[in-house]
XYZ file of C-alpha atoms in Angstrom:
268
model
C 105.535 177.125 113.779
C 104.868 175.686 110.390
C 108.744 175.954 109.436
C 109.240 174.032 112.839
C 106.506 171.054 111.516
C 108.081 171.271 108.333
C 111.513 170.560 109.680
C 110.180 167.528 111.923
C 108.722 166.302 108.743
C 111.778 166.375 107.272
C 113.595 164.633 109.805
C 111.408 161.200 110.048
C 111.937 161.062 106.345
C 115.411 161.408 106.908
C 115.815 158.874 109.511
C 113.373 155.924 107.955
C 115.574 156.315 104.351
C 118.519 155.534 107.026
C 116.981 152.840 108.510
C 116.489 150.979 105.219
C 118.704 147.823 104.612
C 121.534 149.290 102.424
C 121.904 147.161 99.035
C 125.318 146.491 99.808
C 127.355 143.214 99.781
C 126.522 142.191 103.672
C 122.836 142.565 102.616
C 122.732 140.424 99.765
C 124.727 138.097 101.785
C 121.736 137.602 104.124
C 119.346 137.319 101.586
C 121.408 134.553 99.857
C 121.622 132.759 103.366
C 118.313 132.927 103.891
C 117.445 131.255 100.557
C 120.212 128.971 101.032
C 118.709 127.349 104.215
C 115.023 127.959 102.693
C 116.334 125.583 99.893
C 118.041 122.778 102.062
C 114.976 122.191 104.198
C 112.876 122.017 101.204
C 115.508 119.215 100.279
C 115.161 117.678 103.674
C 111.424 116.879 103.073
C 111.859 114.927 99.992
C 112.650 111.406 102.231
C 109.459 111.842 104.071
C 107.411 113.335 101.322
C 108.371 110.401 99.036
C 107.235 108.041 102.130
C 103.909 109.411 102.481
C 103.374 109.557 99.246
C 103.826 105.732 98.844
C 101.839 105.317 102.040
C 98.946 107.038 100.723
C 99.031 105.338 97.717
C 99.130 101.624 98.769
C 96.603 101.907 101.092
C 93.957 103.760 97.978
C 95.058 100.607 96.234
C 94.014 98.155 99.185
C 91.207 100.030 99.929
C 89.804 98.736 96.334
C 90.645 95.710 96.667
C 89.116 95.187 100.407
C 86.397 91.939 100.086
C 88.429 90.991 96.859
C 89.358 87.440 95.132
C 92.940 89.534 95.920
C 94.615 87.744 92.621
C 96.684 91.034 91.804
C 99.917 91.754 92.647
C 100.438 95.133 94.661
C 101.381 98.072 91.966
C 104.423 100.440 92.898
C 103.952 103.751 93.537
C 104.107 106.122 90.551
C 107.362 107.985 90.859
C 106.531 110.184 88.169
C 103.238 111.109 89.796
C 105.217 112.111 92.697
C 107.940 114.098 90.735
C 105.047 116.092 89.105
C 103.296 116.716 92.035
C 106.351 117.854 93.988
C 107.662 119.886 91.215
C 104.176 122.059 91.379
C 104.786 122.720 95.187
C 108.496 123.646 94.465
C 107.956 126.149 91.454
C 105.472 127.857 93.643
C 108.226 129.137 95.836
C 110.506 129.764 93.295
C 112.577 126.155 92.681
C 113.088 123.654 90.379
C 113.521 119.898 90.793
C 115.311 117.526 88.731
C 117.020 114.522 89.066
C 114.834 110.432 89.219
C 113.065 107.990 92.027
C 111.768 104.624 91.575
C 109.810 102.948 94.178
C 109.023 98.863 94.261
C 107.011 96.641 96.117
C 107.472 93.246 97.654
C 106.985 91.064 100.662
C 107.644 92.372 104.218
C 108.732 89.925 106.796
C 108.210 90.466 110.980
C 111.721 91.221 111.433
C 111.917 94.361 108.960
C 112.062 97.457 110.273
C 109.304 100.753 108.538
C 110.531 104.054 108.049
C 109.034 106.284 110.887
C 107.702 108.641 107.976
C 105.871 105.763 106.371
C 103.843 105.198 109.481
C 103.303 101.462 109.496
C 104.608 98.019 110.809
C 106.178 94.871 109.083
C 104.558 91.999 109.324
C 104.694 88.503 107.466
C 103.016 88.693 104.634
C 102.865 92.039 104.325
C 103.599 94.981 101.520
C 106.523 96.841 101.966
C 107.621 99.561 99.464
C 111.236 100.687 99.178
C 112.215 103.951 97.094
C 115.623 104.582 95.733
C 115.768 108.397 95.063
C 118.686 110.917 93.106
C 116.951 114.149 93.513
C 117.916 117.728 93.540
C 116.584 120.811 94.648
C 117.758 123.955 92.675
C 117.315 127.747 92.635
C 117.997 129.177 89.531
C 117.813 132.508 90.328
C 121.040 132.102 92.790
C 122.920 129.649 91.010
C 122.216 127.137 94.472
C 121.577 123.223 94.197
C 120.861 120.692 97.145
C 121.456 117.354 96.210
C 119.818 114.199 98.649
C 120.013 111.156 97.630
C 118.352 107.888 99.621
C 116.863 104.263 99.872
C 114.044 103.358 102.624
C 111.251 101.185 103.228
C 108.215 101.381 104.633
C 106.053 98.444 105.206
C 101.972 98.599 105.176
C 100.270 96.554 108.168
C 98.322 94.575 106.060
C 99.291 90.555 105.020
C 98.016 91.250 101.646
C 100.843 88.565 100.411
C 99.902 85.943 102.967
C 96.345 86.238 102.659
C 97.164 85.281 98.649
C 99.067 82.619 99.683
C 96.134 81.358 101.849
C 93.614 81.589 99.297
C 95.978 79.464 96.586
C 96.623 76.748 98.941
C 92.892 76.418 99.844
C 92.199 76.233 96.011
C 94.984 73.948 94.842
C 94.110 71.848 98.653
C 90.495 71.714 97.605
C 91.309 70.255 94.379
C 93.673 67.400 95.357
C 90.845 66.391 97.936
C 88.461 66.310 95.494
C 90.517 64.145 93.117
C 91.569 62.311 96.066
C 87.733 61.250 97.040
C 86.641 60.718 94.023
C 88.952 58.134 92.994
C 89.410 56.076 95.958
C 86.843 53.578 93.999
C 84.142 54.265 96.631
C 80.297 55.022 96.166
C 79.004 58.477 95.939
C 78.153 58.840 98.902
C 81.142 57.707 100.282
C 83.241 60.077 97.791
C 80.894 62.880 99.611
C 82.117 62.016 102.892
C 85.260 61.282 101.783
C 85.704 65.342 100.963
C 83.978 66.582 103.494
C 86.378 65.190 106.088
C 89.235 66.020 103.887
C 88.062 69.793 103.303
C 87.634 70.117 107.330
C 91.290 68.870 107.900
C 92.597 71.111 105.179
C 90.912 74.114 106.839
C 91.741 73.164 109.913
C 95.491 72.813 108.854
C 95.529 75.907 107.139
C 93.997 77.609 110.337
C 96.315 76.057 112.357
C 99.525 77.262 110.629
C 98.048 80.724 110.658
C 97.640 81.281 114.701
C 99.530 84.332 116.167
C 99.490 85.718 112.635
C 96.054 87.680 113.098
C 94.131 85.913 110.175
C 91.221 83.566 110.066
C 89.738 81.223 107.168
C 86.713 80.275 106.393
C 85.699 78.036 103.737
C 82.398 76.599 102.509
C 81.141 74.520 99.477
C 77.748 73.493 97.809
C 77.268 70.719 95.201
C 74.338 70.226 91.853
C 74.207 67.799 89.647
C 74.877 69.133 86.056
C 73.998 65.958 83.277
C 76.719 63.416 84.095
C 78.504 65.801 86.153
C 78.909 66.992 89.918
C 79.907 70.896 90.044
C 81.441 71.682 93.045
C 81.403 75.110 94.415
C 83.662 76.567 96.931
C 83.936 79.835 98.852
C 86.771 80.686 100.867
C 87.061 83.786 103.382
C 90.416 84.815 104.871
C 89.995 88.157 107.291
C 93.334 90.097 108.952
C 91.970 91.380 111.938
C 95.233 93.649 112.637
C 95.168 95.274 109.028
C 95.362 99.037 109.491
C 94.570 101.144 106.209
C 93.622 104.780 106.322
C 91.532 105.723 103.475
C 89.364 109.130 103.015
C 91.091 111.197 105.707
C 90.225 107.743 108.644
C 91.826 105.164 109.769
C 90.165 101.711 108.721
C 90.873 98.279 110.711
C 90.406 94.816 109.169
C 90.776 93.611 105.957
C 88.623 90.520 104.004
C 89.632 88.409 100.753
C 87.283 86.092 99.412
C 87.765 83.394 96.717
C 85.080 81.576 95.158
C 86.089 78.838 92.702
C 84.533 75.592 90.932
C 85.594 71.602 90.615
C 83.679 69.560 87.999
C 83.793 65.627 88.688
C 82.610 63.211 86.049
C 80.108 60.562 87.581
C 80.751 56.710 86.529
């Protein structure tokens, strides 16, 4: 009986060291397959990945500058940032990366069209970031490379450039009424009024030009006497209703920039 159990034993061991992959050619065909389509889907991500990325990174950078003066011009993406960051994924499952992207920023228009993977929606006046990208994906190990190389844009629902634009013309506008009412040879008083009705009609133009665009402006001033001088002071509010930025893991609606700015008349 224990010959018999002996034999069994022997058997099972027999047939699992059968059943083991043999380390032939066919087998290290497969394997090298395997890695070979492992490696080109890792090289499919890199259009999307480089999309999200800049995504996630203009809306940080509107996030800051929600309730803003909004002065600054939009920053591109860091392509290097992205390169490092992707490189750290990639080396953890045994590739390399090489090769350059660049990403810019500029002005969307209504009519563009946003990259599915960047998730947003062109408007006038918005940001839109394109990305020009030469990159490979290599395994070292097995001598494979997979080269993609791309352009796309994404645009960011948020008329960051128009709401600029806005701002400017309310300050320049705001300055030529002033100047305007001021030397039209009236009283003070008259100069007053003079401005007031011209700062209404500039808003109001300004207002006008912006309907079906999702923005409203608001603008306000206050006057003191300073010596011989009258200081003007203006505030100007310009909200986009239909800005979408998501910020901290949530989606955020509505965006405000605010200008506040001074005009110093000398009194006869």
């Amino acid at each position: 009986m224990k010959e018999l159990v002996v034999l069994l034993i022997a058997v099972l061991i027999a047939s699992f060291i059968v059943s083991l992959p043999s380390f032939d050619g066919d087998w290290y065909l497969y394997r090298g397959e395997a890695r070979m389509w492992e490696l080109a889907a890792e090289a499919d991500t890199l259009r999307a990945r480089s999309l999200i990325f800049a995504r996630a990174f203009v809306d940080t950078w509107l996030a800051r500058m929600n309730g803003t003066p909004c002065e600054i011009q939009p920053p591109s993406p860091n392509g290097s940032l992205f390169k490092e960051e992707l490189m750290e994924d990639l080396r953890a499952k045994g590739f390399s990366l090489a090769g350059s992207i660049g990403y810019s920023v500029g002005e969307s228009m209504a009519v563009g069209r946003s990259d599915p993977a960047f998730g947003g929606a062109c408007r006038d006046g918005g940001v839109e970031v394109s990305v020009i990208s030469h990159l490979e994906v290599r395994d070292a190990l097995l001598g494979m490379v997979a080269h993609r190389s791309f352009r796309a844009k994404g645009c960011q629902p948020t008329s960051y450039y128009l709401m600029r634009r806005v701002l400017s013309e309310l300050e320049s506008g705001s300055l030529s009424v002033v100047k305007d009412s001021f030397s039209a040879g009236g009283n003070l008083t008259e100069s007053m009024e003079m401005m007031r009705k011209g700062i209404s009609h500039l808003v109001g133009a300004i207002r006008e030009n912006l309907t079906g665009k999702g923005l409203d402006v608001w603008a306000s001033y206050s006057t003191k006497f300073l010596g011989d001088r009258l200081i003007i002071s203006f505030r100007a509010v310009v909200t986009d209703g239909e800005a979408v930025i998501i910020y901290g893991g949530k989606e955020r609606r509505g965006f405000t920039c605010s200008r506040d700015w001074e005009v110093s008349v000398e009194l006869p």
